[in-house]
Coordinates of C-alpha atoms and ligand atoms in Angstrom, one line a residue:
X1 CA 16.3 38.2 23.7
X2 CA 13.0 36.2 23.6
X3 CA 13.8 32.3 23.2
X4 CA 12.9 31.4 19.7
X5 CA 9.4 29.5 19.7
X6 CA 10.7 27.0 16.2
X7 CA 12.0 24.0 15.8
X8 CA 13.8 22.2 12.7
X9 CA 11.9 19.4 11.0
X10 CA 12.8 17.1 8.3
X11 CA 10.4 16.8 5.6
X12 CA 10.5 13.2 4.5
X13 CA 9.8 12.0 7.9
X14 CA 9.1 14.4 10.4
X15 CA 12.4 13.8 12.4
X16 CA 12.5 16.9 15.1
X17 CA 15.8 18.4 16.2
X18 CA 16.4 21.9 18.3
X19 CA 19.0 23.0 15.1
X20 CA 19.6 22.7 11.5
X21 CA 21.1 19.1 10.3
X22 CA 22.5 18.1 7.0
X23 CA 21.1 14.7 7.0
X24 CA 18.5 13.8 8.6
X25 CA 19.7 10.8 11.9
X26 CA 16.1 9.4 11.3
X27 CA 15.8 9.1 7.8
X28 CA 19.4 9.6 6.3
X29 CA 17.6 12.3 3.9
X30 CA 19.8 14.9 2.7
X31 CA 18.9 18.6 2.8
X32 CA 16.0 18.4 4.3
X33 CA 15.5 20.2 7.6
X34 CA 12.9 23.4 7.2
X35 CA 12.6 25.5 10.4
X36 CA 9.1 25.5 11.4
X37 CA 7.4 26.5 14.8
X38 CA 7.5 24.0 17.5
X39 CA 4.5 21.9 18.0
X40 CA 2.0 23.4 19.8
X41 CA 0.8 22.1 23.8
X42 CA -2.1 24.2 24.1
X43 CA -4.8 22.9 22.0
X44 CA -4.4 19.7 20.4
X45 CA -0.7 18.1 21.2
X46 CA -0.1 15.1 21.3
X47 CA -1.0 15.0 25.0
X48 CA -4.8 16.0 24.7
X49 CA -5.4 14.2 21.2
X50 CA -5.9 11.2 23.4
X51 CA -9.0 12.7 25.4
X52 CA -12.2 10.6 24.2
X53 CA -10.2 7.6 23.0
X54 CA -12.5 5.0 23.4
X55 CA -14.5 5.1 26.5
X56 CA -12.7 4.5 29.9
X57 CA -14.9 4.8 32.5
X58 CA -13.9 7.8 34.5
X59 CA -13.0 7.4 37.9
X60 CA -12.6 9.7 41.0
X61 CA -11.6 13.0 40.2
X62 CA -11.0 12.5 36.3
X63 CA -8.6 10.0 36.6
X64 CA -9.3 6.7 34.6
X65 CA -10.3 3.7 36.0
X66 CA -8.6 0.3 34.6
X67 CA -10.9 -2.6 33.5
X68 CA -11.0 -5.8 33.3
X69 CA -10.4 -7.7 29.6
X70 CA -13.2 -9.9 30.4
X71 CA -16.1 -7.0 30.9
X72 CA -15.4 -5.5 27.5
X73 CA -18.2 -6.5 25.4
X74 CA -17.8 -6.1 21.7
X75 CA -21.2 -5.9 20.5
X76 CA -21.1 -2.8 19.1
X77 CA -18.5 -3.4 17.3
X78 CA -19.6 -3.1 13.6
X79 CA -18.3 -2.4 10.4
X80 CA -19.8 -0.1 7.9
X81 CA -19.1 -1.6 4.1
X82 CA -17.9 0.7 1.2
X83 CA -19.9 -1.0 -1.1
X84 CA -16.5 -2.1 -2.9
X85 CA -15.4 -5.4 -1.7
X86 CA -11.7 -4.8 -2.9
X87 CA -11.4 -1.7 -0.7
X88 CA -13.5 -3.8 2.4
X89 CA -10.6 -6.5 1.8
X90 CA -8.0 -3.9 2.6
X91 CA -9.8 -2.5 5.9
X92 CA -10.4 -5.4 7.3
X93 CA -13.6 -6.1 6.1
X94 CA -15.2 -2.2 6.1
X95 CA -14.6 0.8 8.2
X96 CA -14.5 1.2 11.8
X97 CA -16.0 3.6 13.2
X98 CA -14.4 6.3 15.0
X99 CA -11.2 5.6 13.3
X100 CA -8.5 7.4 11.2
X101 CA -7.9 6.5 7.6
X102 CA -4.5 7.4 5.8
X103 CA -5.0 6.9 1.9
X104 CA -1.5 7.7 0.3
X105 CA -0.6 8.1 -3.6
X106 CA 0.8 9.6 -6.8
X107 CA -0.6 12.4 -7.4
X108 CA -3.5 11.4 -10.2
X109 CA -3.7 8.1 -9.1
X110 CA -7.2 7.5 -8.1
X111 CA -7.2 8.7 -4.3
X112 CA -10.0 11.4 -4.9
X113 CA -12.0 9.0 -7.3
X114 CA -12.1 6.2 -4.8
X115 CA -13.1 7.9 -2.3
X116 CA -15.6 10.1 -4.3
X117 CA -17.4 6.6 -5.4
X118 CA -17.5 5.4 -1.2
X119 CA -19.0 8.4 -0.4
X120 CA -21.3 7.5 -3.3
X121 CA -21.9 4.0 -1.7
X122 CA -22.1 4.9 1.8
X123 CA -24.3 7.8 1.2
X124 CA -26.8 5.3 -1.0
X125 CA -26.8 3.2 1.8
X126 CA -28.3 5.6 4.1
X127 CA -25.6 6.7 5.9
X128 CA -24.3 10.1 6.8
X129 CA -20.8 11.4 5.1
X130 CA -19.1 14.3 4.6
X131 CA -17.0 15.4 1.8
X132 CA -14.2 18.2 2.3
X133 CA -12.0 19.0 -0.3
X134 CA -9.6 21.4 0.1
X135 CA -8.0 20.8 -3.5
X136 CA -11.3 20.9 -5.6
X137 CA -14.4 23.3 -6.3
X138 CA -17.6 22.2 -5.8
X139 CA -18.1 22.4 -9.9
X140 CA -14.9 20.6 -10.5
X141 CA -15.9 17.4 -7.4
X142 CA -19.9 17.5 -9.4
X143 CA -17.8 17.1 -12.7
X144 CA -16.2 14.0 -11.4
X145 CA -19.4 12.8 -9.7
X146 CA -21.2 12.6 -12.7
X147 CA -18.4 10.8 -14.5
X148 CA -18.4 7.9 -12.0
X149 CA -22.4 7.9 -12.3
X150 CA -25.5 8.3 -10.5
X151 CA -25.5 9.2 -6.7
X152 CA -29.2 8.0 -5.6
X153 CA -29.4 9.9 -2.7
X154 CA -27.4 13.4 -1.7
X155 CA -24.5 13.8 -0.7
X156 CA -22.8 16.6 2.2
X157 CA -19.8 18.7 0.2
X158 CA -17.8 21.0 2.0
X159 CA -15.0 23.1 0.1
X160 CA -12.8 24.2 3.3
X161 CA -9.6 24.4 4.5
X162 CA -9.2 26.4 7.9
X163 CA -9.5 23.5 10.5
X164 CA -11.1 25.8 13.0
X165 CA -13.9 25.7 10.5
X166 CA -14.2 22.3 9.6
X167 CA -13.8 21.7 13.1
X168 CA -16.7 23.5 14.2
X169 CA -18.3 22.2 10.7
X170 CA -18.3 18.4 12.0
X171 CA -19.3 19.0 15.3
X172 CA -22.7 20.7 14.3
X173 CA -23.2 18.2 11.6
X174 CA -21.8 14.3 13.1
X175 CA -21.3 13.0 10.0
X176 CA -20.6 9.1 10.1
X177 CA -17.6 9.2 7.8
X178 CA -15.7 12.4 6.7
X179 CA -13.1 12.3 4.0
X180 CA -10.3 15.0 4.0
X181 CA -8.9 15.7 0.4
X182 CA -5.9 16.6 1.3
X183 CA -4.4 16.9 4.5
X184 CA -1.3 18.8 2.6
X185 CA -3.8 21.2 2.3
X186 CA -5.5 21.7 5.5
X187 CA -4.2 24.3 7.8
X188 CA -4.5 26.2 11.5
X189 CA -4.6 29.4 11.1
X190 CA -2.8 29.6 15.0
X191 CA 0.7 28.1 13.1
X192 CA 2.2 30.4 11.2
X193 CA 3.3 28.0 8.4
X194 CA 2.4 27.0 4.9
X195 CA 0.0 24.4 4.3
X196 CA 1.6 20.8 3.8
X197 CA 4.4 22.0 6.0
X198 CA 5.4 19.5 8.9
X199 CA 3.9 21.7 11.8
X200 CA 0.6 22.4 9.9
X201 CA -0.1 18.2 8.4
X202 CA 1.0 17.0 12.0
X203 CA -1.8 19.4 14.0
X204 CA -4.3 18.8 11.4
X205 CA -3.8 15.1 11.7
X206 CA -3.8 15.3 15.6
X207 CA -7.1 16.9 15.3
X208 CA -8.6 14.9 12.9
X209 CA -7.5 12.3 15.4
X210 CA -8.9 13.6 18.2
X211 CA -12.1 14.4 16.2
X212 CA -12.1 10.9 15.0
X213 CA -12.0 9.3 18.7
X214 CA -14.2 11.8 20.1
X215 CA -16.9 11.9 18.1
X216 CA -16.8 8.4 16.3
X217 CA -16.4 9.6 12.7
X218 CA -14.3 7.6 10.5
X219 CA -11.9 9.7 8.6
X220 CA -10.4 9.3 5.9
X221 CA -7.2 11.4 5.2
X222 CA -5.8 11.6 1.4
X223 CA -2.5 12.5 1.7
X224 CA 0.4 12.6 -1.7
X225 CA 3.1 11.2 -1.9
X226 CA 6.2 12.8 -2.9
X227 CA 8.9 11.8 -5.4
X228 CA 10.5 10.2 -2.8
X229 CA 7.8 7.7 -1.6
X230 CA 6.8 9.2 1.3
X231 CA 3.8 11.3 1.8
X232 CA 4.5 15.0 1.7
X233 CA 6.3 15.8 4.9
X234 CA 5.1 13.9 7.4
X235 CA 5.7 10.1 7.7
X236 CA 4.8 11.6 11.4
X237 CA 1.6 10.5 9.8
X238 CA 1.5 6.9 9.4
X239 CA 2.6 6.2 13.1
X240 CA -0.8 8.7 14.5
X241 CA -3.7 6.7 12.1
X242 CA -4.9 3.5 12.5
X243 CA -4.7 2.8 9.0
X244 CA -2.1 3.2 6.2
X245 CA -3.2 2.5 2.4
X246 CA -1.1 3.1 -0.4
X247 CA -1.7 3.5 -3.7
X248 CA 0.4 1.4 -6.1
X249 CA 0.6 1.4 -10.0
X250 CA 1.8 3.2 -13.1
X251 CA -0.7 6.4 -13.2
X252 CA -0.6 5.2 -17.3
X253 CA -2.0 2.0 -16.9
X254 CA -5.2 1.4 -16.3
X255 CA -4.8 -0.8 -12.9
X256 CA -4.6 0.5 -9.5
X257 CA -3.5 -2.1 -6.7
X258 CA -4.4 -0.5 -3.2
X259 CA -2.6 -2.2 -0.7
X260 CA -2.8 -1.7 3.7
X261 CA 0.6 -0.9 5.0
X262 CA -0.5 -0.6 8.3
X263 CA -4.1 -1.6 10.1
X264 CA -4.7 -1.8 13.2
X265 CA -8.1 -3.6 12.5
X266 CA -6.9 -6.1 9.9
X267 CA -4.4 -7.6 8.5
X268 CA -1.3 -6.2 6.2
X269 CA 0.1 -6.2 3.0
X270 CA -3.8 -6.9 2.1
X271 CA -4.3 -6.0 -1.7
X272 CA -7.4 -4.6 -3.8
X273 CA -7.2 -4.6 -7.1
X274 CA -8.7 -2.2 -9.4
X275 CA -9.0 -0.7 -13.0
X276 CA -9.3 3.1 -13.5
X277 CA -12.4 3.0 -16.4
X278 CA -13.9 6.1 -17.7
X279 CA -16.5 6.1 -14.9
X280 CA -14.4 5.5 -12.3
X281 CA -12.7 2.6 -10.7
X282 CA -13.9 -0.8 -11.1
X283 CA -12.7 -3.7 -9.3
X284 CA -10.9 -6.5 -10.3
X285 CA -12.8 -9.1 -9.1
X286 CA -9.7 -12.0 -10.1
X287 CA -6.6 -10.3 -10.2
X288 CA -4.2 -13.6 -11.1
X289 CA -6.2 -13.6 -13.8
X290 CA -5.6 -9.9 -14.7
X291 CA -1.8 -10.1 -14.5
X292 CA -1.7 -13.1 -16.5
X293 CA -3.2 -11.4 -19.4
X294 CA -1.6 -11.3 -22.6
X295 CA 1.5 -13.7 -21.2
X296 CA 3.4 -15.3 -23.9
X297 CA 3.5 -18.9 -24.5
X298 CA 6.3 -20.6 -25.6
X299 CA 8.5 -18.2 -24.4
X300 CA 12.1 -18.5 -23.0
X301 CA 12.4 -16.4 -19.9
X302 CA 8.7 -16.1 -18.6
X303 CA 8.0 -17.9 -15.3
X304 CA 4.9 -17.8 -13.4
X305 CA 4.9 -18.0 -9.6
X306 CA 2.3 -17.7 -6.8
X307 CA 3.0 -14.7 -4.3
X308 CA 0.8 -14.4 -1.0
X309 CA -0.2 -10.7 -0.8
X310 CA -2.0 -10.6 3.1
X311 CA -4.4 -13.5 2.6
X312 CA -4.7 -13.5 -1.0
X313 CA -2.9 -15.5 -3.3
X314 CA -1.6 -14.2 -6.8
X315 CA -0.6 -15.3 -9.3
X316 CA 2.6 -13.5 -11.2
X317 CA 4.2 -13.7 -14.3
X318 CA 8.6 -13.5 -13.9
X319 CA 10.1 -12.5 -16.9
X320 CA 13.9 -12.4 -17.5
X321 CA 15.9 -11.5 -20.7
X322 CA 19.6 -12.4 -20.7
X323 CA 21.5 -11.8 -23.3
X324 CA 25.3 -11.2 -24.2
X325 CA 26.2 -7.9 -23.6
X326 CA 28.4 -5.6 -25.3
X327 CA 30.5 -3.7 -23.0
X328 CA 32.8 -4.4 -20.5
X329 CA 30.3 -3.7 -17.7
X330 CA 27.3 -5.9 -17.6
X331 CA 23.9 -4.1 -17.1
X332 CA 21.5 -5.4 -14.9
X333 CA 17.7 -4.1 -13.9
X334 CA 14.8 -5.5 -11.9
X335 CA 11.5 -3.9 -12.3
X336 CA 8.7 -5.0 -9.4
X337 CA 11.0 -6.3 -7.1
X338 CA 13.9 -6.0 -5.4
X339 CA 17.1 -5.2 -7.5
X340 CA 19.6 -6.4 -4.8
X341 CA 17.6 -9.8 -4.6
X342 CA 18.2 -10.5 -7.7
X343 CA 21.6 -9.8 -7.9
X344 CA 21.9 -12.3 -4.7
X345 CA 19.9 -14.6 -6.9
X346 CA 22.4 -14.4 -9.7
X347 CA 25.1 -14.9 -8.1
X348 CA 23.8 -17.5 -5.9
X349 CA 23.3 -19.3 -10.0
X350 CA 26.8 -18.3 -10.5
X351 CA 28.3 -20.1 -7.6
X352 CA 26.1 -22.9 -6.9
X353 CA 25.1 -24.0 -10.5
X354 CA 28.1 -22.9 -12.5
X355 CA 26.4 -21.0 -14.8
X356 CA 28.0 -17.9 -16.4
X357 CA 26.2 -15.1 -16.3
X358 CA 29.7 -12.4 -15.9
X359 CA 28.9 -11.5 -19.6
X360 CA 25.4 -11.5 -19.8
X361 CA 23.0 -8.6 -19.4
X362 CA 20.1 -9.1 -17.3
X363 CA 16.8 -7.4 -17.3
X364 CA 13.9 -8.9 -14.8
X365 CA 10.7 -8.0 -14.8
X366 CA 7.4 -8.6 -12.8
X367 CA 4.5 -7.8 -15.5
X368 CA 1.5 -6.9 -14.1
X369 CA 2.6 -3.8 -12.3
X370 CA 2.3 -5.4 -9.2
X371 CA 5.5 -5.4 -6.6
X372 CA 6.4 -8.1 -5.4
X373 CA 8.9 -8.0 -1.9
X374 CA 7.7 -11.9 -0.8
X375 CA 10.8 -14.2 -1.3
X376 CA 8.9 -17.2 -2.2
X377 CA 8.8 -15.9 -6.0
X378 CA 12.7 -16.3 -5.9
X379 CA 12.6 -19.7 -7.5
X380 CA 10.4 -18.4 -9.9
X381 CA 13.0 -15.7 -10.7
X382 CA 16.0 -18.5 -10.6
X383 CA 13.9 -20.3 -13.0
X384 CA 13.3 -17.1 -15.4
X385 CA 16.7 -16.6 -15.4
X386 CA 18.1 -19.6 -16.5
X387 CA 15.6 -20.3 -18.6
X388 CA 16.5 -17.1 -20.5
X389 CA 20.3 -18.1 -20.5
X390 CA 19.9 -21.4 -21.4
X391 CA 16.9 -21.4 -23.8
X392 CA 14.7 -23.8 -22.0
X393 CA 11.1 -22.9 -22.9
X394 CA 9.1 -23.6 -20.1
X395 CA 5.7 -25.6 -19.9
X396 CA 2.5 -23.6 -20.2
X397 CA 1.0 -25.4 -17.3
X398 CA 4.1 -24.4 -15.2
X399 CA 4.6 -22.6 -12.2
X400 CA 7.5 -22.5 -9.7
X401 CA 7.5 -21.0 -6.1
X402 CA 9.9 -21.2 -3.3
X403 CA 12.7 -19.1 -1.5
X404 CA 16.1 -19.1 -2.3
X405 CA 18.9 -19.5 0.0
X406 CA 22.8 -18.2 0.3
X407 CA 24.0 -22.1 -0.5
X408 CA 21.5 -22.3 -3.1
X409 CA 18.5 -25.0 -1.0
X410 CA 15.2 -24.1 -1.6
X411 CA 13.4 -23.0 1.3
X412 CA 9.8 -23.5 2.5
X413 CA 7.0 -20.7 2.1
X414 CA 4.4 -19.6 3.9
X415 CA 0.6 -21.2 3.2
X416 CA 1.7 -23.8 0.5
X417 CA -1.7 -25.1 0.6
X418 CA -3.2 -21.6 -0.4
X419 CA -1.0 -21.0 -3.2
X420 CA -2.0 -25.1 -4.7
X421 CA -5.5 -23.9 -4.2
X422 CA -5.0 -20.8 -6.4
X423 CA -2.7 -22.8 -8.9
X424 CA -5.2 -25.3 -9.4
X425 CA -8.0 -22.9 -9.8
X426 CA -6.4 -21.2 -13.1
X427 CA -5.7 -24.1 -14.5
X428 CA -2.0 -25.1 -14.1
X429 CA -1.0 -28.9 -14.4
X430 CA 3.0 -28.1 -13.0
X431 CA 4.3 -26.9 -9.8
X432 CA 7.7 -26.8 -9.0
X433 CA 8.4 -25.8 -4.9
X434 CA 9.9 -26.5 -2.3
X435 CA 10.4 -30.3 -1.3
X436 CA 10.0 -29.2 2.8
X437 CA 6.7 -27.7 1.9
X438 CA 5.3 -31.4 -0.1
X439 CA 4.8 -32.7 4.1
X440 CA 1.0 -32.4 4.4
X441 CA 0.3 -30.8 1.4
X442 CA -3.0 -32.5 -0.5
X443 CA -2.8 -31.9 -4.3
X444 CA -5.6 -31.1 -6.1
X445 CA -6.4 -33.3 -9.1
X446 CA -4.5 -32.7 -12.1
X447 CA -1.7 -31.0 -10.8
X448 CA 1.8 -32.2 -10.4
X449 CA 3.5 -31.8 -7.8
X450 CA 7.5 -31.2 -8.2
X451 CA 9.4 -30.9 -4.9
X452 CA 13.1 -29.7 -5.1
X453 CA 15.8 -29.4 -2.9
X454 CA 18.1 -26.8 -4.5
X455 CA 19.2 -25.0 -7.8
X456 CA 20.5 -27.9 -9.4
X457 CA 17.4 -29.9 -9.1
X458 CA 15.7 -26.6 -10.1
X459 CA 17.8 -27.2 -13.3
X460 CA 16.9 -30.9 -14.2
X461 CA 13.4 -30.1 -13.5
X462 CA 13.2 -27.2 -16.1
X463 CA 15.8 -29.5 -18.7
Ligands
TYD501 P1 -7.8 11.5 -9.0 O1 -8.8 10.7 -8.2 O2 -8.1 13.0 -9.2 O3 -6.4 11.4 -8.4 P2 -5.8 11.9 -7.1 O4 -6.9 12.4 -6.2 O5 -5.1 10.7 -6.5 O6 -4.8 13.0 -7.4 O7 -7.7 10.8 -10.4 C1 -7.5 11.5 -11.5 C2 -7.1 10.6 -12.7 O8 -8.1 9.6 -13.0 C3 -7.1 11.5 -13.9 O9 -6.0 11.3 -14.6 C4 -8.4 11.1 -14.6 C5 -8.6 9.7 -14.3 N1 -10.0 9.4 -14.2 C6 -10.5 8.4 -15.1 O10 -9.7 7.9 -15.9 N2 -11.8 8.0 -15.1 C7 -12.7 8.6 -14.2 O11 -13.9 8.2 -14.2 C8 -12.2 9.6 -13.3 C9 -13.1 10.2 -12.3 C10 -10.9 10.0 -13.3
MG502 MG1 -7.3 14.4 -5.6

């Protein structure tokens, strides 16, 4: 009998095993493994992707030649703007050529539109892109292009999905930047599985890499996520482009946070910030500002505290509600961050402060939208909380920022002086942090600065 030319891949991330498994060892998913056929060796593997990457000089007999650090000169290394400064901030200040764009998200979040209105930009600018959609007619992509308004000079459409074609399709033409819409749908017709499957979205990414490196287009891939937070299949992926941007944000509000997961040209965890208008994204030019609106003054339980998202500061408003609750079982929920945190947090009050929270209820939330994972808002959510449990209505001017420890001291944060920068800017007279982080830092005038040590000065300071 002929030996069977498939593998078994898991769908959440790609994992790759010689039988069917349950649960996936990489990603502990349940149910997941699909048999697909193995990945191809012949045309564009892993192994040849990396023919073109940038430049070696070849040596004898095709084998590269090392140089030295010092030779490389990086003149030519420029970066081409969107013509959005949010979405340059996450990049790394623009694109670079040559390299390969991941841009995740929610169905219906925005990835088309954004990309739609840089292809707009670039194109204005003079520069040579390529749209393929794979997901869209050309009448339904001109709809959308005349919602997000006037495209001064043409642009290159392409409705394709074979990759032999658009292969052949970006060779003859060179454009500068391509954008893929979606890779889910993109396909070889040499694999004999679906579109979106793991096989097919790890080929066409391998191509679009080796396209990418050997040509110098910058590519952007739009790839949706599924309902478990992973784009569809492959976290295989994340680990083969440069760069990783998700999408964040409830699909019915109008903002749209875009944040760099992974960059290998810029920082991460950078942020953009924009709102979804009926022409199109706009950016949000001062996003503390934008998640402060409509906070309530005077208002038990709302805390605001300073978060560091990359190199950008932000400003965040911590709300709490605690309240008696009615059942045996006390319910508990944290929207924005993390749920377990905040059960450490409480219990942290619990133990180190004495105060009774067994038969309270407990809701947290970070308005805004935004999702916060930095532990210097803890204090901020210490601070929510008890000022929701103990009634304590908290200054307008106030905000509170600093990690929480186990025994309940308050822990230094990152770039104290950024955060005082950004305080000061909006207008706040308060700031309540961490008493390691005063050393150094210079206050700006007319803010007070309030260092504390643990919970319990936490308390006083809010009494
Ligand atoms: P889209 O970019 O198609 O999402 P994705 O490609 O991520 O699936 O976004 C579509 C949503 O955005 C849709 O609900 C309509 C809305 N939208 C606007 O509100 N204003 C606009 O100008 C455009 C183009 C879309
Ligand atoms: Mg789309």
């Amino acid at each position: 009998m002929a030996k069977k030319d498939t593998s078994f891949f898991c769908k959440e991330c790609g994992y790759e095993s010689g039988r069917w498994l349950g649960q996936c060892p990489g990603c502990k998913a349940w149910n997941s493994f699909v048999e697909a056929p193995a990945a191809s060796k012949s045309k564009s593997g892993s192994g040849t992707a990396r023919v073109g990457f940038s430049g070696n000089p070849a040596g004898f007999g095709g084998i590269p030649a090392p140089v030295n650090l010092n030779s490389i000169s990086l003149e030519s290394e420029e970066r081409i703007s969107t013509g959005m400064k949010e979405f340059d901030r996450v990049l790394g200040d623009g694109i670079v050529p040559g390299s390969l764009i991941l841009v995740g998200g929610d169905p219906g979040i925005g990835k088309s539109t954004i990309l739609l209105q840089t292809c707009r930009n670039l194109a204005d600018a003079g520069r040579k892109v390529l749209y393929i959609s794979g997901e869209e007619s050309l009448k339904q992509i001109k709809l959308r292009a005349m919602r997000i308004g006037e495209f001064k000079r043409d642009l290159r459409l392409l409705c394709e999905t074979s990759l032999d074609r658009i292969e052949t399709v970006l060779e003859q033409e060179k454009p500068e930047i391509a954008v893929i819409d979606s890779i889910q749908t993109m396909y070889r017709e040499d694999i004999d599985s679906a579109p979106g499957s793991v096989s097919q979205v790890r080929e066409s990414t391998n191509l679009f890499l080796k396209i990418a490196k050997g040509l110098g287009i910058a590519v952007f891939l739009v790839g949706h996520v599924t309902k478990e937070g992973t784009v569809a299949g492959p976290r295989v992926l994340e680990h083969m482009v440069d760069t990783v941007l998700y999408f964040e944000g409830d699909r019915y509000a109008s903002y749209r946070i875009l944040r760099s997961v992974k960059n290998r040209f810029g920082s991460t965890n950078e942020i953009g910030v924009f709102e979804m208008k009926e022409n199109g994204l706009a950016e949000v030019a001062n996003p503390s500002e934008y998640m402060l609106n409509g906070r309530p003054k005077g208002a038990s339980g709302s805390v605001v505290s300073c978060t560091v998202e990359g190199t950008r500061p932000i400003l965040v408003e911590i709300q709490a509600l605690v309240a008696r609750t009615n059942f045996g079982m006390p319910r508990r929920t944290a929207a924005g961050t993390d749920y377990n945190r905040v059960n450490l947090l409480m219990a942290v009050l619990e133990k180190r402060l004495g105060l009774s929270l067994a038969d309270y209820d407990a809701y947290l939330n970070v308005a805004g939208g935004l999702s916060v994972s930095e532990p210097a808002i803890d204090l901020a959510i210490v601070a929510a909380l008890i000022s929701s449990r103990c009634d304590f209505i908290p200054g307008d001017g106030l905000i509170v920022f600093g990690e929480v420890g186990l025994s309940g001291e308050i822990r230094a944060v990152s770039q104290p002086q950024t955060r005082i920068a950004e305080v000061a800017k909006l207008g706040f007279t308060e700031c309540i942090l961490p008493k390691v982080s005063l050393d150094g830092l210079r206050a700006p005038g007319g803010i007070r600065l309030i260092g504390v040590e643990n919970v319990a000065e936490l308390f006083q300071a809010l009494k």
